[in-house]
mmCIF file of C-alpha atoms and ligand atoms in Angstrom:
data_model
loop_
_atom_site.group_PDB
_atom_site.id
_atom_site.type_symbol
_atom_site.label_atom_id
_atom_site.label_comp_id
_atom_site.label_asym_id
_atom_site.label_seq_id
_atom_site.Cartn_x
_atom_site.Cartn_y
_atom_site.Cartn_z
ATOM 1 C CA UNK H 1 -26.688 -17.672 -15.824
ATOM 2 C CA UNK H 2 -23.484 -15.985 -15.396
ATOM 3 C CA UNK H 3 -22.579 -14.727 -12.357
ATOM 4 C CA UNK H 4 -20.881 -10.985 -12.139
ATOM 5 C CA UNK H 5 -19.332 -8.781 -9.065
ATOM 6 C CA UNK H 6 -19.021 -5.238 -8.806
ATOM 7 C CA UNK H 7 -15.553 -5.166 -7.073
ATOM 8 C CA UNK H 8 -14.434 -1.739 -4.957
ATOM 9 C CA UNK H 9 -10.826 -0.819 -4.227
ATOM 10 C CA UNK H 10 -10.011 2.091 -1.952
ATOM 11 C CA UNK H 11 -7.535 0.934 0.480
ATOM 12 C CA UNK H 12 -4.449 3.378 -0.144
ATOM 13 C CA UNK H 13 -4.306 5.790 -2.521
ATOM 14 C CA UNK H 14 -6.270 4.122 -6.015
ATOM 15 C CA UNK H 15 -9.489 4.375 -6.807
ATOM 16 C CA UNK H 16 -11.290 1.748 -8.537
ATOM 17 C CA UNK H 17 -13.867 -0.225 -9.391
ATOM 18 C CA UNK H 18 -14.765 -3.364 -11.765
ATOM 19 C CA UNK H 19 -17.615 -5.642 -13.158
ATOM 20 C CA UNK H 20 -15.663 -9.363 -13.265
ATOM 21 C CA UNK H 21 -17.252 -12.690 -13.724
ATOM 22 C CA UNK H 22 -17.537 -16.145 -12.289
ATOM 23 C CA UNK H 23 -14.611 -17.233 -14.790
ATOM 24 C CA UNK H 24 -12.785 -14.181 -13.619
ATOM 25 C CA UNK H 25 -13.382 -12.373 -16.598
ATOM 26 C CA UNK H 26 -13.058 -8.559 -16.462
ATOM 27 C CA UNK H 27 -15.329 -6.752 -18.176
ATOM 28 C CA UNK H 28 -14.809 -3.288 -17.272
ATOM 29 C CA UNK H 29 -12.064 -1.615 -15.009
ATOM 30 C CA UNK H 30 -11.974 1.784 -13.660
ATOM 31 C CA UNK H 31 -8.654 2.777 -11.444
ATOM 32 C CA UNK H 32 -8.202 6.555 -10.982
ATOM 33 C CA UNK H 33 -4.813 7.039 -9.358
ATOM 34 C CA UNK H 34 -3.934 10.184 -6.978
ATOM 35 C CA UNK H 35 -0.376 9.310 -7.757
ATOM 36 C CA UNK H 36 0.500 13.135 -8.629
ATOM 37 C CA UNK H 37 -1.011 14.203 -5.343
ATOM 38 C CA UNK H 38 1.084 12.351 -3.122
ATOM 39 C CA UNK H 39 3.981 12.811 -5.295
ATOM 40 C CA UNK H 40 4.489 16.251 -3.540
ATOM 41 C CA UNK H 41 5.288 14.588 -0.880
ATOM 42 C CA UNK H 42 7.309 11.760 -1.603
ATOM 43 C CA UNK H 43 4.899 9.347 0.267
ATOM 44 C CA UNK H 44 1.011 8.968 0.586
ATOM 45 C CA UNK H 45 -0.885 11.133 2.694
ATOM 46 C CA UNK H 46 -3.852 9.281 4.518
ATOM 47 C CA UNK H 47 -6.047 12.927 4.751
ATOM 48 C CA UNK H 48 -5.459 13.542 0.860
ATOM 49 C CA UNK H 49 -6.013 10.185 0.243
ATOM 50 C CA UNK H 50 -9.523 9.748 2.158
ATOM 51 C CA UNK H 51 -10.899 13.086 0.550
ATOM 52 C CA UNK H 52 -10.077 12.134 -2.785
ATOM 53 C CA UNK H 53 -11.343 8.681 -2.702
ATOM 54 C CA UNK H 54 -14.413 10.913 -1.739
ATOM 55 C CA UNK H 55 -14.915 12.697 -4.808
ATOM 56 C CA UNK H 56 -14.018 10.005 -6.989
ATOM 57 C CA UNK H 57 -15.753 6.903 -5.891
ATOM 58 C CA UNK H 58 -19.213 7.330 -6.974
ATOM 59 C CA UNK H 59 -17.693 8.394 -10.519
ATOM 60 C CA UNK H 60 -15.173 5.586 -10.571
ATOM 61 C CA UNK H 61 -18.288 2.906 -10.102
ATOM 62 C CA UNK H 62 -20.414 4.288 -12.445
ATOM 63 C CA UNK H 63 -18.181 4.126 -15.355
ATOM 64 C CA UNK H 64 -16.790 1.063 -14.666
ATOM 65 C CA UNK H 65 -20.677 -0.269 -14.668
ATOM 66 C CA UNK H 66 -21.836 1.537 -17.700
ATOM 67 C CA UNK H 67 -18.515 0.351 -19.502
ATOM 68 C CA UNK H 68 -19.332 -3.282 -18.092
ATOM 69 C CA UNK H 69 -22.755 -3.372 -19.966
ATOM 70 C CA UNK H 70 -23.756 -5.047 -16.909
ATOM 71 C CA UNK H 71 -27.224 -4.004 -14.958
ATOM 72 C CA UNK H 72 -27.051 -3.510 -11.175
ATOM 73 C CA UNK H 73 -29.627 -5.749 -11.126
ATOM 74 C CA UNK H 74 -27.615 -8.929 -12.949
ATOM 75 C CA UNK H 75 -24.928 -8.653 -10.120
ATOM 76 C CA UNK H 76 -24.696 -11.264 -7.729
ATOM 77 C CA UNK H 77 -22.837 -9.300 -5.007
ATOM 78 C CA UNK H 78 -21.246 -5.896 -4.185
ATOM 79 C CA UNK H 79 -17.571 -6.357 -2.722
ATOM 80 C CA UNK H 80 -15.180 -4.236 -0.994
ATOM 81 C CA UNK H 81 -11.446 -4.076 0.598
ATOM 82 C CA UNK H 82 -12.095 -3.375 4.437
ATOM 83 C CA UNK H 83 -8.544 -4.480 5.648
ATOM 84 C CA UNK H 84 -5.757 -3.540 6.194
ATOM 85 C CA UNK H 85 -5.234 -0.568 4.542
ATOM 86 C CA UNK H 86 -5.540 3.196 5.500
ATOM 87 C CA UNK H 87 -8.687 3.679 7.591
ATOM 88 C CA UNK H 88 -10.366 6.940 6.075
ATOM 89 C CA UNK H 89 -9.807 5.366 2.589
ATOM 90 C CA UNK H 90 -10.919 2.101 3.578
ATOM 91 C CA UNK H 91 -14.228 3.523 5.381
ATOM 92 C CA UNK H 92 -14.938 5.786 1.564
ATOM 93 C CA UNK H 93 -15.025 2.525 -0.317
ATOM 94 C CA UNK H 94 -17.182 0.741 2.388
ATOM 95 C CA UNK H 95 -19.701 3.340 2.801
ATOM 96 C CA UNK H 96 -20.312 3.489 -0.680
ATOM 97 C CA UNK H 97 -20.642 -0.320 -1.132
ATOM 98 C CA UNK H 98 -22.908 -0.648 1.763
ATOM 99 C CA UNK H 99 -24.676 2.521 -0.256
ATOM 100 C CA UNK H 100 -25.074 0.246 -3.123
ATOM 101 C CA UNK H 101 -25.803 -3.165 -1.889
ATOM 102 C CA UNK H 102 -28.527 -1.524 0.089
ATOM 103 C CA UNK H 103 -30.208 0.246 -2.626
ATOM 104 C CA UNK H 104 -29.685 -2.356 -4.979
ATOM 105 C CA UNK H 105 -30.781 -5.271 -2.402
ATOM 106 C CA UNK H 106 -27.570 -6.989 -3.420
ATOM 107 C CA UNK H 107 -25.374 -8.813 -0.797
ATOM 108 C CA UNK H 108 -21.953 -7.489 0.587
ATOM 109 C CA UNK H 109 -18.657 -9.021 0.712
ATOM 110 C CA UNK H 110 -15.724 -7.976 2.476
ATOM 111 C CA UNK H 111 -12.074 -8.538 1.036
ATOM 112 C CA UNK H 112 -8.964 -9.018 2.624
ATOM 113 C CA UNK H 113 -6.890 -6.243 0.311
ATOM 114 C CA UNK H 114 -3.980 -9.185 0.627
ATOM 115 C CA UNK H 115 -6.539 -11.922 -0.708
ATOM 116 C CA UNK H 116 -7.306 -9.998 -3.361
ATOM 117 C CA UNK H 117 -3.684 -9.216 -4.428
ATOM 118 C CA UNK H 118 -3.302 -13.093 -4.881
ATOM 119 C CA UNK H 119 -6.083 -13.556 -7.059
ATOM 120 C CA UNK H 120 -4.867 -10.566 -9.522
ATOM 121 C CA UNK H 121 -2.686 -13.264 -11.422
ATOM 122 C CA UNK H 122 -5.602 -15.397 -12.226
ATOM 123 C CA UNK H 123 -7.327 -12.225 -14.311
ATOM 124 C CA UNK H 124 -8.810 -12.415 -17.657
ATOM 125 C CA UNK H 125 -10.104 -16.018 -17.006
ATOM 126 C CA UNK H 126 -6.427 -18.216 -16.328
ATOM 127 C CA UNK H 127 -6.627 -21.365 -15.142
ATOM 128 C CA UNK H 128 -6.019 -21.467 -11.287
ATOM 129 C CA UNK H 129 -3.706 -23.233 -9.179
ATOM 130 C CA UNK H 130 -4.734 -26.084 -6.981
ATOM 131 C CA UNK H 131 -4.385 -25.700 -3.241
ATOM 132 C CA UNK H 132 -2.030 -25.543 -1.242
ATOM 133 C CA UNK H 133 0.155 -22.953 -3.580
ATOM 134 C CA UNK H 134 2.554 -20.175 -2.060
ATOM 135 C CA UNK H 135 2.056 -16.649 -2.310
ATOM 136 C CA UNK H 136 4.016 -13.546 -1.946
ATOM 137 C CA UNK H 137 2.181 -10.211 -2.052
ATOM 138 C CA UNK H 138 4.783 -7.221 -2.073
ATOM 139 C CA UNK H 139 3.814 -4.028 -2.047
ATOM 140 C CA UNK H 140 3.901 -0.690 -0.880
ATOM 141 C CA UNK H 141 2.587 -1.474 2.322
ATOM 142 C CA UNK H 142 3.403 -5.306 2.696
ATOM 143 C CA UNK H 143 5.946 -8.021 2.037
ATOM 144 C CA UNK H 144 3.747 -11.242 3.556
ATOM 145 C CA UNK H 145 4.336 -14.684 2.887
ATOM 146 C CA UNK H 146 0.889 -16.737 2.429
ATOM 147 C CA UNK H 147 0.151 -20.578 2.513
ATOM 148 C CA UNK H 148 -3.078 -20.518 0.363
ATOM 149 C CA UNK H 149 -5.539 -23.522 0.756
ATOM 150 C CA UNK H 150 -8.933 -25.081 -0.090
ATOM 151 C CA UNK H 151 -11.699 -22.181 -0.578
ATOM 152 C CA UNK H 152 -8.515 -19.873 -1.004
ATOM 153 C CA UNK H 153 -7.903 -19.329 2.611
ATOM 154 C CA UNK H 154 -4.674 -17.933 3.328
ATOM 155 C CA UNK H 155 -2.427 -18.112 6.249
ATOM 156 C CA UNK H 156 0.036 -15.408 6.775
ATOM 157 C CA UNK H 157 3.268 -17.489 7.221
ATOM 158 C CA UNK H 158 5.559 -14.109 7.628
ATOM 159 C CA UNK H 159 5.554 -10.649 7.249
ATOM 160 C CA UNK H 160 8.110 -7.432 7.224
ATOM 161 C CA UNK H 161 9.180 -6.686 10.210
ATOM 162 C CA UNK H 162 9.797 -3.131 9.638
ATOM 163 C CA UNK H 163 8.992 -1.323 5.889
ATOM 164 C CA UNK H 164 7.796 -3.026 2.937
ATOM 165 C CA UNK H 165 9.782 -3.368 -0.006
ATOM 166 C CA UNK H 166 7.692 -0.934 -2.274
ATOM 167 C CA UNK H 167 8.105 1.146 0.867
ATOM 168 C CA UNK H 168 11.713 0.674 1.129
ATOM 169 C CA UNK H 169 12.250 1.616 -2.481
ATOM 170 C CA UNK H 170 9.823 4.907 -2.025
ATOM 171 C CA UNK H 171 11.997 6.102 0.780
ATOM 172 C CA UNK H 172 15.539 5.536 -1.277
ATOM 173 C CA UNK H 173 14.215 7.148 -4.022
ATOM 174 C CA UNK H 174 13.156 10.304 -2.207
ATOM 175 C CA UNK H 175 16.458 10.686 -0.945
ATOM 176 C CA UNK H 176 18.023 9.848 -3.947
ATOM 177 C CA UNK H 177 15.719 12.345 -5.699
ATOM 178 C CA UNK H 178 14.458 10.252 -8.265
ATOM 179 C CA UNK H 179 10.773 10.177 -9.112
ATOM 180 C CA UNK H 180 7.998 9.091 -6.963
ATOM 181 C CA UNK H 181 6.609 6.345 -6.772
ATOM 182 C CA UNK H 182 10.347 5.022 -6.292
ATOM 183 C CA UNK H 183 9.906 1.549 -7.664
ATOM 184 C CA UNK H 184 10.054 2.108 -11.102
ATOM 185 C CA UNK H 185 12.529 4.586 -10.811
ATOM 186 C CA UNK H 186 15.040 2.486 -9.371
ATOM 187 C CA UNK H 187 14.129 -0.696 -11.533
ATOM 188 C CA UNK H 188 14.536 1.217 -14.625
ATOM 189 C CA UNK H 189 18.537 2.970 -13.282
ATOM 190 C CA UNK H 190 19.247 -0.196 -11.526
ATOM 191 C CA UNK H 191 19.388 -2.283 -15.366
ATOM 192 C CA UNK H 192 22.248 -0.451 -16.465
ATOM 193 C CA UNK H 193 24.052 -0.842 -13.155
ATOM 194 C CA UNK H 194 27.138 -3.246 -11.463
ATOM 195 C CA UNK H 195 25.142 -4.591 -8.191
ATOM 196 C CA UNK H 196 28.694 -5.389 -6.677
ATOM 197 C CA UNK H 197 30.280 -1.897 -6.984
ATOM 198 C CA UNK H 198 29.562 -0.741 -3.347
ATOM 199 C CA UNK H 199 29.581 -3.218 -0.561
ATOM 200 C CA UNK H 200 26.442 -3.547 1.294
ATOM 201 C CA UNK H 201 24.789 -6.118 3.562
ATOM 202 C CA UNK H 202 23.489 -9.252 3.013
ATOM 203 C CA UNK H 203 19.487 -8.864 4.681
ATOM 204 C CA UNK H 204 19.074 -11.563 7.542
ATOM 205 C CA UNK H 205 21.990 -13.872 6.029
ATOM 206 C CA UNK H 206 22.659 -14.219 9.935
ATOM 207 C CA UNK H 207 21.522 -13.140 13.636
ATOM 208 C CA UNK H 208 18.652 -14.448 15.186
ATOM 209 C CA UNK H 209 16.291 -13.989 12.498
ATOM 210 C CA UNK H 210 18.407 -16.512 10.234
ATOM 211 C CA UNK H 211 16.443 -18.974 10.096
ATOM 212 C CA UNK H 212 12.604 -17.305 9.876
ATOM 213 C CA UNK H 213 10.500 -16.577 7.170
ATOM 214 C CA UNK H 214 10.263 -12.881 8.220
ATOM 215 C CA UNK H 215 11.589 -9.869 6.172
ATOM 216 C CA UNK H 216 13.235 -6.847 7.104
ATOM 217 C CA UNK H 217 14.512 -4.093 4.896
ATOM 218 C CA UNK H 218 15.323 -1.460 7.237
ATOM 219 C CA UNK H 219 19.317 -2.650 7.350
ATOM 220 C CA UNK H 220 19.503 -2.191 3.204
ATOM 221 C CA UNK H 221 17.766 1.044 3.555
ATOM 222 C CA UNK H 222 20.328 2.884 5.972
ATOM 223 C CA UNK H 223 23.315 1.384 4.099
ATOM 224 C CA UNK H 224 22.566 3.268 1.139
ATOM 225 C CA UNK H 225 21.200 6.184 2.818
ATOM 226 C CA UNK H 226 24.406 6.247 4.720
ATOM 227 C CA UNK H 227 26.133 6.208 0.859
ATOM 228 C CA UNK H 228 23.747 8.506 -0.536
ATOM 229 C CA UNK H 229 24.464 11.288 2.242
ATOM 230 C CA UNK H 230 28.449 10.489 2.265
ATOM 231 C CA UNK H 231 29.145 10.372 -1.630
ATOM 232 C CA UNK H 232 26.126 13.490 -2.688
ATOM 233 C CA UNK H 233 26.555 14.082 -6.394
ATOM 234 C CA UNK H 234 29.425 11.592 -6.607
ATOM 235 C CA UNK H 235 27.801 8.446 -6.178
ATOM 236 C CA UNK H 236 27.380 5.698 -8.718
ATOM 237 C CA UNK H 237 23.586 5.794 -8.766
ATOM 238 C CA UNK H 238 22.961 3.236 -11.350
ATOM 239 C CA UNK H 239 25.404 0.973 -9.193
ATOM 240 C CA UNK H 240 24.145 1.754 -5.878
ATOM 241 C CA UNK H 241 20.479 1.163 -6.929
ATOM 242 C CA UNK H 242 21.608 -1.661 -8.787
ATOM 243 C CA UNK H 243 22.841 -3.008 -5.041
ATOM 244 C CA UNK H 244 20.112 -2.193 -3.303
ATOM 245 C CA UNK H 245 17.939 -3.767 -5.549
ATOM 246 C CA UNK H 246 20.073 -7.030 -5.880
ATOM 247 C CA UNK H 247 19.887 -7.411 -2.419
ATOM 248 C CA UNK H 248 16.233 -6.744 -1.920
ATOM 249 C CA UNK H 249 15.893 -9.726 -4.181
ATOM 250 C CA UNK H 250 18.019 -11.977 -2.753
ATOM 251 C CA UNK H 251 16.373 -11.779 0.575
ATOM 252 C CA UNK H 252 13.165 -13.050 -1.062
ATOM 253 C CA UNK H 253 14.217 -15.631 -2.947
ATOM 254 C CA UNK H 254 15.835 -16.965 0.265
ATOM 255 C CA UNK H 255 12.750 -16.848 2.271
ATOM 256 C CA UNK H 256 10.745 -18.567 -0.701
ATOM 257 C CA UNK H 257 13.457 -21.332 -0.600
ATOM 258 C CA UNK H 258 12.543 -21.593 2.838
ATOM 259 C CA UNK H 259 8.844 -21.504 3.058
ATOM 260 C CA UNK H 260 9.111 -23.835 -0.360
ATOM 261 C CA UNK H 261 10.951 -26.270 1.940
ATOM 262 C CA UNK H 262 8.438 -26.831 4.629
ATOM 263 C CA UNK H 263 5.032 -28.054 1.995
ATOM 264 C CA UNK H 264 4.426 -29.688 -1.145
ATOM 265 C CA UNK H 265 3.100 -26.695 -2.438
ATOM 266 C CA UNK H 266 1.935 -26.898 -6.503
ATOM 267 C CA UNK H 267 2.408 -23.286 -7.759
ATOM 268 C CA UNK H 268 4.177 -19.699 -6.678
ATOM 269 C CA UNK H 269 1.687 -16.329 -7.015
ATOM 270 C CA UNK H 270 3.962 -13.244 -6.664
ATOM 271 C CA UNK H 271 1.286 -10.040 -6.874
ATOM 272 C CA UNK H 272 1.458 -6.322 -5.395
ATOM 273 C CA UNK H 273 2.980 -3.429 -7.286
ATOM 274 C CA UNK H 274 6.298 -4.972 -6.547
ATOM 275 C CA UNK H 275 5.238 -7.815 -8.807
ATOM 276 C CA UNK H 276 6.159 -5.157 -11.389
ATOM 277 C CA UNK H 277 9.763 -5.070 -10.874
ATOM 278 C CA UNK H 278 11.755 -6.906 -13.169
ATOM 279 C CA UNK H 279 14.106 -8.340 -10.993
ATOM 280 C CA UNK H 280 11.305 -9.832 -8.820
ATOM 281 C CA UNK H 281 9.932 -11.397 -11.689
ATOM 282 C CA UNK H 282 13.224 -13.003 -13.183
ATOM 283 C CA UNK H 283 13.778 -14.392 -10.252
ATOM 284 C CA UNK H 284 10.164 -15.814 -9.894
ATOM 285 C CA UNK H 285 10.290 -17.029 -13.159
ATOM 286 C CA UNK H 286 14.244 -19.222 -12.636
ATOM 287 C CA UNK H 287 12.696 -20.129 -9.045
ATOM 288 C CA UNK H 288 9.476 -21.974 -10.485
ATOM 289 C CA UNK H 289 11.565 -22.906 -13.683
ATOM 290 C CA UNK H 290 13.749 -24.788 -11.403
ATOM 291 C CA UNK H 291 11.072 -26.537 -9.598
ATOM 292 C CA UNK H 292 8.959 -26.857 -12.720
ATOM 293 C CA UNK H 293 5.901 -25.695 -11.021
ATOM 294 C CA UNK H 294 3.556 -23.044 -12.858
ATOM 295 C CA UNK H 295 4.242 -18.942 -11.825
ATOM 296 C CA UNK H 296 1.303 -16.499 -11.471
ATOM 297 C CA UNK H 297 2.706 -12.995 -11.904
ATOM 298 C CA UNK H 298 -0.260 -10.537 -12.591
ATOM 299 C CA UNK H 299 -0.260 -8.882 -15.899
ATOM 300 C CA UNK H 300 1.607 -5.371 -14.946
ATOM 301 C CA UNK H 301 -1.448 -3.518 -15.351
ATOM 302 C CA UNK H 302 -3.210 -5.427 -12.474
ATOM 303 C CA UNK H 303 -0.124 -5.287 -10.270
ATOM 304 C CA UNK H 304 -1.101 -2.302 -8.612
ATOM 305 C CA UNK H 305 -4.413 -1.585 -6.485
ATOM 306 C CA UNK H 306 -7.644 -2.680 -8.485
ATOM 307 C CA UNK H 307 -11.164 -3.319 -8.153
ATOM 308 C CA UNK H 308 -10.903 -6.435 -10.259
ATOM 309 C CA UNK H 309 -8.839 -8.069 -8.317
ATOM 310 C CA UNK H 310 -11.396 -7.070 -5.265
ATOM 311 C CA UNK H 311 -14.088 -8.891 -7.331
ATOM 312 C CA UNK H 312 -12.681 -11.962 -8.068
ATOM 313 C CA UNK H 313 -11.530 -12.896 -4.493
ATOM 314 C CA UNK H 314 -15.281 -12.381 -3.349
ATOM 315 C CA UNK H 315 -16.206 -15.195 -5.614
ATOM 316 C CA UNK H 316 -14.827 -18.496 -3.004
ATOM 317 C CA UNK H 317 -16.868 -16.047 -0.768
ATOM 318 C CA UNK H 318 -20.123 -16.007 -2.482
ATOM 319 C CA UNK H 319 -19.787 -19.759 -2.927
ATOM 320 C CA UNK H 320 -19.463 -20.662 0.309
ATOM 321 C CA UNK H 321 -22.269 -17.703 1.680
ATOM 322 C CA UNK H 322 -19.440 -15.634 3.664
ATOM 323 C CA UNK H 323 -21.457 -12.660 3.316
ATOM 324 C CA UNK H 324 -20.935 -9.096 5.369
ATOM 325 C CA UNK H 325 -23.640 -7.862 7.394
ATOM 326 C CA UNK H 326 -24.703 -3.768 7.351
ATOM 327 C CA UNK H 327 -22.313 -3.349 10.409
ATOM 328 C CA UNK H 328 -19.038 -4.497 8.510
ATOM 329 C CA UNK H 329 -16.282 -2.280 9.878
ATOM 330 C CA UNK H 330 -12.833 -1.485 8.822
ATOM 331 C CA UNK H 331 -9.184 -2.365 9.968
ATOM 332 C CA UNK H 332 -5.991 -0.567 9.254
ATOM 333 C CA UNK H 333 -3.725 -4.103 10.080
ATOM 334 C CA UNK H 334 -4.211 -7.348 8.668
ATOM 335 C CA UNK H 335 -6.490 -8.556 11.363
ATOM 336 C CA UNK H 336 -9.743 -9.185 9.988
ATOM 337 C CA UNK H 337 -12.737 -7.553 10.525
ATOM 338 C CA UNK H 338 -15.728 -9.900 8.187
ATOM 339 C CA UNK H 339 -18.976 -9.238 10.655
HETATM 340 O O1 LIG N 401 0.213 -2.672 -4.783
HETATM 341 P P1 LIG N 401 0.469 -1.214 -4.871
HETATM 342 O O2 LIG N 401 -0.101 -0.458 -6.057
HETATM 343 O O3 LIG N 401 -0.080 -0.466 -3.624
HETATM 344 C C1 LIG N 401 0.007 -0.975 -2.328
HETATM 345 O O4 LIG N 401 -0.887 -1.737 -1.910
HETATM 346 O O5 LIG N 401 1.042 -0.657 -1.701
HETATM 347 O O6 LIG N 401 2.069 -1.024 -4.797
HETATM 348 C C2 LIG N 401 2.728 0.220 -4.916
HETATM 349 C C3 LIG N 401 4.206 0.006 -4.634
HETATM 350 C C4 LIG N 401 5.008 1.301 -4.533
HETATM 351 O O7 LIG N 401 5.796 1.258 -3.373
HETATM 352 C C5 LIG N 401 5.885 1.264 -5.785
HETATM 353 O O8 LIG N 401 7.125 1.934 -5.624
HETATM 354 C C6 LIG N 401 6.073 -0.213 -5.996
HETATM 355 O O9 LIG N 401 4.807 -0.767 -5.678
HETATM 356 N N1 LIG N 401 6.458 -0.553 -7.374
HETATM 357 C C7 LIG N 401 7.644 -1.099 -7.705
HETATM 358 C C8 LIG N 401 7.672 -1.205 -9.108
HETATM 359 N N2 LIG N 401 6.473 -0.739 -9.583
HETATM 360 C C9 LIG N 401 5.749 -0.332 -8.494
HETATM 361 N N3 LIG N 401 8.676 -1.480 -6.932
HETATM 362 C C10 LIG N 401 9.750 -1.986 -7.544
HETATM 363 N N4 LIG N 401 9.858 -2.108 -8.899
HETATM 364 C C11 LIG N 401 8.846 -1.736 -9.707
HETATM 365 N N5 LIG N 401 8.958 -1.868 -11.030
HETATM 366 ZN ZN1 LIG N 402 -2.087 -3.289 -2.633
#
């Protein structure tokens, strides 16, 4: 019989939830986004967040499951995100899987939000790559660098050491005063811009952190703040964003030459809402093309936060019985937190 998951996202500002199955096909997904909330602000606000996860959870679920045609009593597990992520928003999602797994008499699995970010390339039932493969998650909360290996365990080889890229492109934006989110503001002005019209820095060319794996964005960031404020009206947007964004890519295609360098590994997964840009994924695509090994990129509507995503990484954990007990708890960082 075929095996299903109810998958629950709630970790920053999306809700959702999604019925997948053992081939990681998805039969129903539900995302409500609060994107127009936290656009006010320019940034997302964990209170706003938390309280709107609140009202729109239990909603979410349910039409995700009726759409899924699949009976609470055919699933073989209820899974969640509990870390990292934004703890009120985390504990919304939680609560209401523990909700249902008791009630149901289903088991509980908890998801590393970072885990489940790799598996959203292998959605709708593709083929997946055999271990150990790289994997780059960038979002608006993380740039990490993963060595993924048997059972889809994955090691955090380097992370930012300051904002994440989405993050980075959020904050230009807002001073920039383009829309929020940022990302696909600036990917859209930055196609019809010269990247070498204003001079800005190379990230981590040099200095001590050379040689890592690690990211940091926060020297790109002030260099075209520092534009931004000097040049007001008169700047060359398209080619300042078109900079900025050249550079952002750079960066991580040197630190995938880098990790690539140290293992055999047999395929690349870029995922995370900066999987979306289109920069990030030409470059992707000439890196693997180069080393003629396959490229996951997640289709762009399963770049952002999902519950199908959620669902299909508790699957390795349902085959090997890593279940979550009653007690599971929830962790803003990327420690985890699996009682
Ligand atoms: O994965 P996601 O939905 O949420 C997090 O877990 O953070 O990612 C959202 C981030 C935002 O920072 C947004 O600006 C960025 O992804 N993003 C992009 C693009 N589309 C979304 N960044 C660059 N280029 C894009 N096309
Ligand atoms: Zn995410």
């Amino acid at each position: 019989m075929t095996r299903y998951i109810l998958g629950i996202e709630s970790s920053c500002d999306d809700t959702s939830a999604a019925v997948v199955d053992e081939h990681f096909r998805v039969l129903a997904v539900r995302t409500v986004s609060q994107t127009n909330l936290h656009a006010l602000f320019g940034g997302v606000i964990p209170e706003i967040a938390a309280r709107n996860h609140i009202a729109w959870i239990f909603p979410t679920i349910d039409k995700a499951l009726s759409e899924s045609g699949v009976a609470p009593t055919d699933l073989s597990a209820v899974a969640v995100t509990n870390y990292p992520g934004l703890l009120g928003s985390l504990l919304v999602g939680v609560g209401a899987a523990k909700g249902l797994a008791i009630g149901w008499g289903k088991p509980l699995i908890a998801v590393n939000h970072l885990e489940a970010h790799i598996h959203s390339p292998f959605l709708g039932g593709r083929e997946r790559p055999k271990p150990p493969y790289l994997a780059l998650v960038v979002s608006g909360g993380h740039t990490t660098l993963m060595a993924v290996g048997e059972g889809s365990a994955a090691s955090v080889l380097a992370e930012t050491m300051d904002d994440a890229a989405g993050e980075a492109y959020d904050k230009i934006a807002k001073i920039a005063k383009l829309s929020y989110p940022g990302g696909p503001a600036i990917d859209k002005i930055a196609q019809t811009g010269d990247p070498s019209r204003y001079d800005l820095p190379h990230l981590m060319r040099s200095g001590r952190y050379k040689d890592t794996l690690a990211f940091s964005f926060s020297g790109i960031k002030s260099a075209v703040k520092r534009i931004l404020e000097e040049e007001g009206d008169t700047v060359a947007l398209a080619d300042l964003m078109a900079g900025f964004q050249s550079r952002i890519v750079e960066l991580i295609e040197r630190r995938l030459t880098a990790a690539w360098e140290q293992k055999a590994y047999t395929a690349l997964v870029v995922a995370g809402g900066v999987a979306a840009n289109s920069a990030v994924r030409k470059m992707a695509q000439e890196f693997t093309g180069k080393r003629r090994v396959p490229l996951y990129l997640p289709e762009l509507t399963y770049c952002q936060d999902n519950g199908a995503m959620v669902a299909a990484a508790a699957f390795p954990k349902l085959d090997r019985g890593d279940l979550a007990s009653l007690d599971l708890d929830v962790t803003a960082t990327s420690r985890p937190q699996t009682k």
